[in-house]
Amino acid sequence: MTTLIINIKELLQIRDSSIQKVSGAEMAVLPTITNAFLLLKNDLIADFGQMKDVPKIKVDKTIDATGKIVLPSWCDSHTHIVYAGNREQEFVDRINGMSYEEIANRGGGILNSAKKLNETSEEEIYNQSKARLEEVIQLGTGAVEIKSGYGLTVEGELKMLRVIKRLSQNYPTTIKATFLGAHAFPAAFKENKKGYIDCIINEMLPQITKDKLADFIDVFCENGYFSVEDTEKIMQAGIQFGLKPKIHVNQFNSIGGIQASVKYNALSVDHLEIMNPEDIEALKNTETMPVALPSCSYFISIPYTPAREMISAGLPLALATDFNPGTTPSGNMNFVVATACIKMKMTPEEAINAATINGAYAMGISKTHGSITKGKKANLIITKEIPSFYQLPYAFGSNLIDKVILDGKIVS
């Protein structure tokens, strides 16, 4: 199956295959071609260039993209799409003045979601989760990381990871699975935190790796959740089982989680709403990708990741949704890109880089996703007719997507 897209107003994110991520000042550069063509063969990008050089070949399908922008599909490297029910009441409680910590302390938050998940059948969780996945695909997400972490029991965590695996088998979007058993301490282990960590390491991890259910391991490293010492212990165990760390850090406090994550060569550190100079310094010249989650800051009214300070220090930055029932019930990467521009003062070029090539890096798929590169996956967004790609963050409330292409095929 060959598809030729012609008369593209602007083709964004043209990269050489050697470029895996962009950092610092490089983030402000978004390579593009105007009046372009793009050739897809089966599920891969085969060729691209200016219209004057369009190949004279027979193709199965031609798409005229006059007036439209084409870019790689979004790579959302941090989500919790698989969950049961919702936490609407907590949304109202926050409006009425309760803090995230107060809600958690009365049995809300993650423990609320864990209770619902363990009471819900695997089939029902799959059906709820696939509806969310279908929605984010239509919004242009072509690769997504999905975490467990609402089971907090051996069977609950395995149930979540089996659902993630089933989604990856049934949908064209690329899915990476992260084991987040260390999301919170379940009520049964409130007075025995060591016992729950032992359960994660000695019961959950062996079964998960035996069944090949996860790519990464995550820990919520935060006051009141898992300490830096706990996080290091769980990271070490995950690494021994072949799972690379991707860690929740610095959402509410800076407690040394970034330094610990770098020590164990974490693929990413995510949230980063609270950053001090030592945290930024620790990330310099490492292979760890910082990931910001601006729609979480928007939804629960906490600070935004200090993108300008981090980029000025030469760091890379990725953007992701944090799609989850409690703090970000949205998987809309278009809104994330817009919010990064509006609230974090990232330029449109920086935000698109953060949501494509750097997002791919943060989920370990930059060799196949995140840029317009020959041989990479033909996962694309074709916009409606718009003046320029600046319209994407500018018109933050509008859906400007005309077509989504995954594996070289238009998603209906």
Protein backbone atom coordinates (compact mmCIF):
# COMPACT_ATOMS: atom_id res chain seq x y z
CA MET A 1 0.00 0.00 0.00
CA THR A 2 1.58 3.29 -1.12
CA THR A 3 0.11 6.66 -0.22
CA LEU A 4 1.29 9.99 -1.62
CA ILE A 5 0.41 13.20 0.20
CA ILE A 6 0.84 16.19 -2.10
CA ASN A 7 0.69 20.00 -1.96
CA ILE A 8 1.46 20.05 1.76
CA LYS A 9 1.54 23.69 2.86
CA GLU A 10 4.24 22.87 5.42
CA LEU A 11 5.75 19.54 6.45
CA LEU A 12 7.02 19.78 10.04
CA GLN A 13 9.74 17.99 11.99
CA ILE A 14 12.08 16.83 9.21
CA ARG A 15 14.96 15.00 10.87
CA ASP A 16 18.00 12.91 10.08
CA SER A 17 17.75 9.44 11.59
CA SER A 18 20.69 10.11 13.93
CA ILE A 19 18.76 12.74 15.92
CA GLN A 20 17.03 11.12 18.91
CA LYS A 21 16.12 14.24 20.93
CA VAL A 22 16.69 18.00 20.98
CA SER A 23 17.97 20.05 23.93
CA GLY A 24 18.40 23.66 24.99
CA ALA A 25 18.54 26.15 22.13
CA GLU A 26 17.99 23.32 19.60
CA MET A 27 14.43 23.04 20.88
CA ALA A 28 13.56 26.37 19.24
CA VAL A 29 14.43 24.95 15.80
CA LEU A 30 11.71 22.99 13.99
CA PRO A 31 12.94 21.93 10.53
CA THR A 32 10.22 22.17 7.88
CA ILE A 33 9.60 22.03 4.12
CA THR A 34 6.99 24.21 2.42
CA ASN A 35 4.99 23.07 -0.61
CA ALA A 36 5.98 19.50 0.13
CA PHE A 37 5.11 15.89 -0.65
CA LEU A 38 5.29 12.85 1.60
CA LEU A 39 5.38 9.25 0.35
CA LEU A 40 4.29 6.37 2.59
CA LYS A 41 4.93 2.70 1.84
CA ASN A 42 2.88 0.34 3.97
CA ASP A 43 3.42 1.52 7.55
CA LEU A 44 6.63 3.52 6.98
CA ILE A 45 7.76 6.91 5.66
CA ALA A 46 9.46 6.24 2.32
CA ASP A 47 10.31 9.69 0.94
CA PHE A 48 9.57 13.41 1.23
CA GLY A 49 10.65 16.68 -0.32
CA GLN A 50 9.42 19.67 -2.25
CA MET A 51 6.61 19.29 -4.78
CA LYS A 52 8.97 20.08 -7.66
CA ASP A 53 10.74 16.80 -6.81
CA VAL A 54 7.64 14.61 -6.35
CA PRO A 55 8.37 11.12 -7.75
CA LYS A 56 6.53 9.99 -10.89
CA ILE A 57 5.31 6.67 -9.57
CA LYS A 58 2.04 4.76 -9.40
CA VAL A 59 0.50 4.88 -5.94
CA ASP A 60 -2.56 3.29 -4.34
CA LYS A 61 -3.85 6.50 -2.77
CA THR A 62 -3.21 10.23 -3.20
CA ILE A 63 -4.16 12.80 -0.55
CA ASP A 64 -4.23 16.48 -1.51
CA ALA A 65 -3.13 18.53 1.50
CA THR A 66 -3.46 21.98 -0.08
CA GLY A 67 -3.45 24.61 2.67
CA LYS A 68 -2.77 21.99 5.36
CA ILE A 69 0.11 21.23 7.72
CA VAL A 70 1.48 17.70 8.15
CA LEU A 71 3.45 16.67 11.22
CA PRO A 72 4.31 13.50 13.11
CA SER A 73 1.59 12.28 15.44
CA TRP A 74 1.91 13.19 19.11
CA CYS A 75 3.97 10.94 21.37
CA ASP A 76 2.35 11.00 24.82
CA SER A 77 4.93 9.53 27.18
CA HIS A 78 3.01 9.70 30.48
CA THR A 79 -0.59 8.52 30.95
CA HIS A 80 -2.80 6.51 33.27
CA ILE A 81 -5.50 5.80 30.66
CA VAL A 82 -6.45 2.42 32.16
CA TYR A 83 -8.69 3.00 35.17
CA ALA A 84 -12.22 2.38 36.42
CA GLY A 85 -14.93 4.96 36.96
CA ASN A 86 -14.06 8.61 37.66
CA ARG A 87 -13.31 11.02 40.48
CA GLU A 88 -15.81 13.76 39.67
CA GLN A 89 -16.66 14.30 43.34
CA GLU A 90 -13.04 15.13 44.14
CA PHE A 91 -13.11 17.71 41.36
CA VAL A 92 -16.01 19.41 43.15
CA ASP A 93 -14.26 19.01 46.53
CA ARG A 94 -11.22 20.89 45.19
CA ILE A 95 -13.46 23.68 43.92
CA ASN A 96 -14.84 23.87 47.46
CA GLY A 97 -11.36 24.35 48.89
CA MET A 98 -9.95 20.90 49.69
CA SER A 99 -6.31 20.26 48.72
CA TYR A 100 -4.99 17.20 46.88
CA GLU A 101 -3.33 16.07 50.13
CA GLU A 102 -6.53 16.50 52.19
CA ILE A 103 -8.53 14.48 49.66
CA ALA A 104 -5.87 11.73 49.74
CA ASN A 105 -5.77 11.68 53.52
CA ARG A 106 -9.50 10.90 53.75
CA GLY A 107 -9.20 7.90 51.41
CA GLY A 108 -9.64 9.78 48.14
CA GLY A 109 -7.13 10.20 45.35
CA ILE A 110 -5.21 7.14 44.20
CA LEU A 111 -6.76 4.89 46.89
CA ASN A 112 -10.23 5.82 45.65
CA SER A 113 -9.28 4.75 42.12
CA ALA A 114 -7.67 1.55 43.46
CA LYS A 115 -10.87 0.60 45.28
CA LYS A 116 -12.94 1.10 42.12
CA LEU A 117 -10.49 -0.79 39.94
CA ASN A 118 -10.36 -3.83 42.20
CA GLU A 119 -14.17 -3.93 42.28
CA THR A 120 -14.47 -3.73 38.46
CA SER A 121 -14.12 -6.66 36.05
CA GLU A 122 -11.20 -6.80 33.65
CA GLU A 123 -13.58 -6.74 30.69
CA GLU A 124 -15.31 -3.59 31.95
CA ILE A 125 -11.95 -1.87 32.59
CA TYR A 126 -10.92 -2.75 29.03
CA ASN A 127 -14.15 -1.31 27.60
CA GLN A 128 -13.81 1.93 29.57
CA SER A 129 -10.14 2.28 28.66
CA LYS A 130 -10.54 1.57 24.95
CA ALA A 131 -13.03 4.45 24.69
CA ARG A 132 -10.39 6.80 26.11
CA LEU A 133 -7.73 5.40 23.79
CA GLU A 134 -9.97 5.84 20.75
CA GLU A 135 -10.55 9.46 21.77
CA VAL A 136 -6.84 10.30 22.06
CA ILE A 137 -6.10 8.61 18.73
CA GLN A 138 -8.65 10.92 17.06
CA LEU A 139 -6.87 13.84 18.76
CA GLY A 140 -3.61 12.92 17.02
CA THR A 141 -1.79 10.68 19.51
CA GLY A 142 0.13 8.00 17.62
CA ALA A 143 2.16 6.61 20.53
CA VAL A 144 1.22 6.45 24.19
CA GLU A 145 2.71 5.16 27.42
CA ILE A 146 0.16 3.73 29.86
CA LYS A 147 0.88 3.03 33.53
CA SER A 148 -0.60 0.62 36.01
CA GLY A 149 -0.80 1.84 39.61
CA TYR A 150 -4.51 1.77 40.45
CA GLY A 151 -4.45 -1.89 41.47
CA LEU A 152 -2.08 -1.74 44.45
CA THR A 153 -2.60 -5.49 44.84
CA VAL A 154 -0.88 -8.29 42.94
CA GLU A 155 -4.03 -9.19 41.00
CA GLY A 156 -5.09 -5.56 40.51
CA GLU A 157 -1.76 -4.55 38.99
CA LEU A 158 -1.66 -7.64 36.77
CA LYS A 159 -5.24 -6.92 35.66
CA MET A 160 -4.31 -3.39 34.59
CA LEU A 161 -1.21 -4.52 32.73
CA ARG A 162 -3.17 -7.25 30.91
CA VAL A 163 -5.65 -4.58 29.77
CA ILE A 164 -2.77 -2.41 28.51
CA LYS A 165 -1.35 -5.38 26.60
CA ARG A 166 -4.75 -6.11 25.05
CA LEU A 167 -5.12 -2.49 23.95
CA SER A 168 -1.69 -2.63 22.30
CA GLN A 169 -2.72 -5.76 20.40
CA ASN A 170 -6.02 -4.31 19.20
CA TYR A 171 -5.16 -0.73 18.21
CA PRO A 172 -2.73 0.73 15.67
CA THR A 173 -1.29 3.30 18.07
CA THR A 174 2.04 2.29 19.61
CA ILE A 175 1.64 1.52 23.33
CA LYS A 176 4.33 1.16 25.99
CA ALA A 177 3.44 -0.29 29.41
CA THR A 178 4.80 0.95 32.73
CA PHE A 179 4.48 -0.89 36.04
CA LEU A 180 3.58 1.65 38.75
CA GLY A 181 2.80 -0.57 41.71
CA ALA A 182 4.59 2.09 43.78
CA HIS A 183 1.88 4.70 43.16
CA ALA A 184 0.63 4.84 46.78
CA PHE A 185 0.59 2.64 49.86
CA PRO A 186 -2.69 0.68 49.99
CA ALA A 187 -4.78 0.93 53.15
CA ALA A 188 -3.90 -2.66 54.10
CA PHE A 189 -0.22 -1.67 54.34
CA LYS A 190 -0.70 1.75 55.95
CA GLU A 191 1.30 0.65 59.01
CA ASN A 192 3.60 -1.72 57.12
CA LYS A 193 5.19 0.20 54.25
CA LYS A 194 8.16 -2.14 54.09
CA GLY A 195 5.72 -5.03 53.63
CA TYR A 196 4.16 -3.39 50.57
CA ILE A 197 7.55 -2.62 49.01
CA ASP A 198 8.49 -6.27 49.59
CA CYS A 199 5.24 -7.26 47.83
CA ILE A 200 6.12 -5.07 44.83
CA ILE A 201 9.63 -6.53 44.59
CA ASN A 202 9.04 -10.17 45.51
CA GLU A 203 5.50 -10.84 44.24
CA MET A 204 4.49 -8.32 41.59
CA LEU A 205 7.75 -7.88 39.67
CA PRO A 206 8.49 -11.60 39.10
CA GLN A 207 4.97 -12.25 37.77
CA ILE A 208 4.92 -9.14 35.57
CA THR A 209 8.24 -9.95 33.95
CA LYS A 210 7.32 -13.64 33.57
CA ASP A 211 4.19 -12.62 31.65
CA LYS A 212 6.07 -9.87 29.72
CA LEU A 213 3.55 -7.22 30.78
CA ALA A 214 5.74 -4.11 31.21
CA ASP A 215 8.51 -2.14 29.52
CA PHE A 216 9.26 0.31 32.35
CA ILE A 217 9.01 0.71 36.12
CA ASP A 218 7.77 3.86 37.87
CA VAL A 219 7.58 5.15 41.44
CA PHE A 220 5.71 8.16 42.89
CA CYS A 221 8.65 9.71 44.74
CA GLU A 222 7.05 12.32 47.00
CA ASN A 223 6.48 13.23 50.63
CA GLY A 224 3.71 11.03 52.00
CA TYR A 225 4.21 8.46 49.24
CA PHE A 226 7.57 6.80 48.45
CA SER A 227 10.80 8.20 49.87
CA VAL A 228 14.00 8.57 47.89
CA GLU A 229 15.33 5.46 49.66
CA ASP A 230 12.16 3.52 48.74
CA THR A 231 12.42 4.76 45.16
CA GLU A 232 16.04 3.64 44.81
CA LYS A 233 15.21 0.20 46.19
CA ILE A 234 12.31 -0.27 43.76
CA MET A 235 14.30 1.10 40.81
CA GLN A 236 17.14 -1.34 41.57
CA ALA A 237 14.70 -4.25 41.65
CA GLY A 238 13.02 -3.16 38.42
CA ILE A 239 16.37 -2.87 36.65
CA GLN A 240 17.27 -6.41 37.78
CA PHE A 241 14.06 -7.59 36.12
CA GLY A 242 14.91 -5.71 32.90
CA LEU A 243 12.59 -2.72 33.40
CA LYS A 244 14.03 0.76 32.81
CA PRO A 245 12.92 3.45 35.31
CA LYS A 246 10.56 6.34 34.45
CA ILE A 247 9.90 8.20 37.69
CA HIS A 248 7.26 10.61 39.10
CA VAL A 249 9.30 13.35 40.86
CA ASN A 250 9.05 16.95 42.12
CA GLN A 251 5.27 17.30 41.79
CA PHE A 252 4.82 18.96 45.17
CA ASN A 253 8.31 18.92 46.72
CA SER A 254 11.96 18.61 45.74
CA ILE A 255 13.30 15.78 47.92
CA GLY A 256 16.18 14.35 45.88
CA GLY A 257 14.19 12.13 43.54
CA ILE A 258 15.77 13.62 40.42
CA GLN A 259 19.27 12.91 41.66
CA ALA A 260 18.29 9.32 42.52
CA SER A 261 16.64 8.83 39.11
CA VAL A 262 19.72 10.08 37.27
CA LYS A 263 21.91 7.79 39.40
CA TYR A 264 19.96 4.80 38.06
CA ASN A 265 19.87 6.17 34.48
CA ALA A 266 16.10 6.66 34.40
CA LEU A 267 14.71 7.16 30.90
CA SER A 268 12.60 10.07 32.14
CA VAL A 269 11.67 12.10 35.20
CA ASP A 270 8.10 13.38 35.06
CA HIS A 271 6.09 16.24 36.62
CA LEU A 272 8.89 18.64 37.74
CA GLU A 273 6.53 21.38 38.88
CA ILE A 274 8.91 22.22 41.75
CA MET A 275 12.51 22.60 40.53
CA ASN A 276 15.49 24.12 42.32
CA PRO A 277 18.90 24.91 40.75
CA GLU A 278 20.36 21.65 42.10
CA ASP A 279 17.66 19.64 40.34
CA ILE A 280 18.36 21.36 37.02
CA GLU A 281 22.11 20.88 37.48
CA ALA A 282 21.61 17.15 38.19
CA LEU A 283 19.90 16.67 34.82
CA LYS A 284 22.65 18.29 32.75
CA ASN A 285 24.62 15.98 30.45
CA THR A 286 22.51 12.93 31.31
CA GLU A 287 20.44 10.53 29.21
CA THR A 288 17.34 11.26 31.34
CA MET A 289 14.50 13.19 29.67
CA PRO A 290 12.61 15.74 31.80
CA VAL A 291 8.86 15.53 31.14
CA ALA A 292 6.37 18.32 31.92
CA LEU A 293 2.63 17.71 32.41
CA PRO A 294 1.05 21.16 32.01
CA SER A 295 -2.59 20.08 31.93
CA CYS A 296 -2.12 18.59 35.42
CA SER A 297 -0.93 21.99 36.65
CA TYR A 298 -3.92 23.56 34.89
CA PHE A 299 -6.48 21.16 36.38
CA ILE A 300 -5.37 21.13 40.03
CA SER A 301 -3.91 24.67 40.12
CA ILE A 302 -0.33 23.84 41.04
CA PRO A 303 2.80 25.54 39.59
CA TYR A 304 3.86 24.84 36.02
CA THR A 305 7.19 23.20 35.21
CA PRO A 306 9.76 26.03 34.78
CA ALA A 307 10.40 25.30 31.12
CA ARG A 308 12.28 28.52 30.35
CA GLU A 309 14.81 27.94 33.14
CA MET A 310 15.34 24.34 32.09
CA ILE A 311 15.71 25.05 28.36
CA SER A 312 18.03 28.01 29.10
CA ALA A 313 20.18 25.60 31.13
CA GLY A 314 20.56 23.44 28.01
CA LEU A 315 18.16 20.68 29.02
CA PRO A 316 15.74 18.85 26.73
CA LEU A 317 12.07 18.79 27.66
CA ALA A 318 9.16 16.54 26.67
CA LEU A 319 5.43 17.18 27.10
CA ALA A 320 2.79 14.62 28.05
CA THR A 321 -0.83 14.60 29.23
CA ASP A 322 -0.78 12.67 32.53
CA PHE A 323 -4.29 11.49 31.50
CA ASN A 324 -5.77 10.11 34.75
CA PRO A 325 -9.06 10.24 36.67
CA GLY A 326 -7.93 12.46 39.52
CA THR A 327 -5.59 15.22 38.39
CA THR A 328 -5.84 15.30 34.58
CA PRO A 329 -8.97 13.72 33.09
CA SER A 330 -7.90 14.63 29.55
CA GLY A 331 -5.62 13.01 27.00
CA ASN A 332 -5.68 15.94 24.57
CA MET A 333 -2.08 16.56 23.48
CA ASN A 334 -3.21 19.58 21.42
CA PHE A 335 -4.31 21.26 24.65
CA VAL A 336 -1.01 20.25 26.29
CA VAL A 337 0.98 21.90 23.48
CA ALA A 338 -1.15 25.05 23.71
CA THR A 339 -0.92 25.20 27.51
CA ALA A 340 2.87 24.82 27.35
CA CYS A 341 2.98 27.87 25.08
CA ILE A 342 0.44 29.93 27.05
CA LYS A 343 1.45 29.10 30.63
CA MET A 344 5.06 27.86 30.38
CA LYS A 345 6.13 30.39 27.71
CA MET A 346 7.44 27.72 25.37
CA THR A 347 7.51 28.73 21.71
CA PRO A 348 5.33 26.70 19.32
CA GLU A 349 8.53 25.20 17.88
CA GLU A 350 9.72 24.12 21.33
CA ALA A 351 6.33 22.71 22.30
CA ILE A 352 5.98 20.68 19.09
CA ASN A 353 9.50 19.31 19.52
CA ALA A 354 8.64 18.43 23.11
CA ALA A 355 5.44 16.62 22.08
CA THR A 356 6.95 14.67 19.18
CA ILE A 357 10.66 13.83 19.02
CA ASN A 358 11.35 14.33 22.74
CA GLY A 359 8.14 12.55 23.70
CA ALA A 360 9.25 9.59 21.60
CA TYR A 361 12.61 9.58 23.40
CA ALA A 362 10.84 9.61 26.79
CA MET A 363 9.13 6.32 25.93
CA GLY A 364 12.11 4.66 24.26
CA ILE A 365 10.82 4.79 20.67
CA SER A 366 12.77 7.65 19.10
CA LYS A 367 14.27 5.31 16.47
CA THR A 368 10.81 4.69 15.04
CA HIS A 369 8.61 7.65 16.04
CA GLY A 370 8.55 11.38 16.63
CA SER A 371 9.83 12.86 13.38
CA ILE A 372 9.46 12.85 9.59
CA THR A 373 12.37 10.54 8.85
CA LYS A 374 12.74 7.90 6.13
CA GLY A 375 12.11 4.49 7.64
CA LYS A 376 10.15 5.75 10.64
CA LYS A 377 6.53 4.86 11.33
CA ALA A 378 3.97 6.56 9.09
CA ASN A 379 2.08 8.03 12.05
CA LEU A 380 0.92 11.50 11.08
CA ILE A 381 -1.43 14.39 11.70
CA ILE A 382 -2.89 16.29 8.76
CA THR A 383 -4.42 19.56 9.95
CA LYS A 384 -7.36 21.42 8.51
CA GLU A 385 -6.51 24.41 6.30
CA ILE A 386 -4.78 26.84 8.69
CA PRO A 387 -2.61 29.96 8.25
CA SER A 388 0.47 28.39 9.91
CA PHE A 389 1.38 25.82 12.54
CA TYR A 390 1.27 28.64 15.12
CA GLN A 391 -2.51 28.26 14.85
CA LEU A 392 -2.27 24.91 16.72
CA PRO A 393 -1.46 26.48 20.12
CA TYR A 394 -3.10 29.84 19.28
CA ALA A 395 -6.57 28.42 18.65
CA PHE A 396 -6.32 26.33 21.82
CA GLY A 397 -10.00 25.44 22.02
CA SER A 398 -10.43 24.30 18.42
CA ASN A 399 -9.90 20.85 16.95
CA LEU A 400 -7.73 21.63 13.93
CA ILE A 401 -7.08 18.02 12.93
CA ASP A 402 -8.45 16.89 9.56
CA LYS A 403 -6.97 13.37 9.38
CA VAL A 404 -4.94 11.05 11.58
CA ILE A 405 -2.77 8.42 9.88
CA LEU A 406 -1.41 5.46 11.86
CA ASP A 407 0.71 2.70 10.33
CA GLY A 408 0.20 4.40 6.95
CA LYS A 409 -3.61 4.17 7.08
CA ILE A 410 -6.20 6.87 7.72
CA VAL A 411 -7.92 6.28 11.07
CA SER A 412 -11.68 6.36 10.50
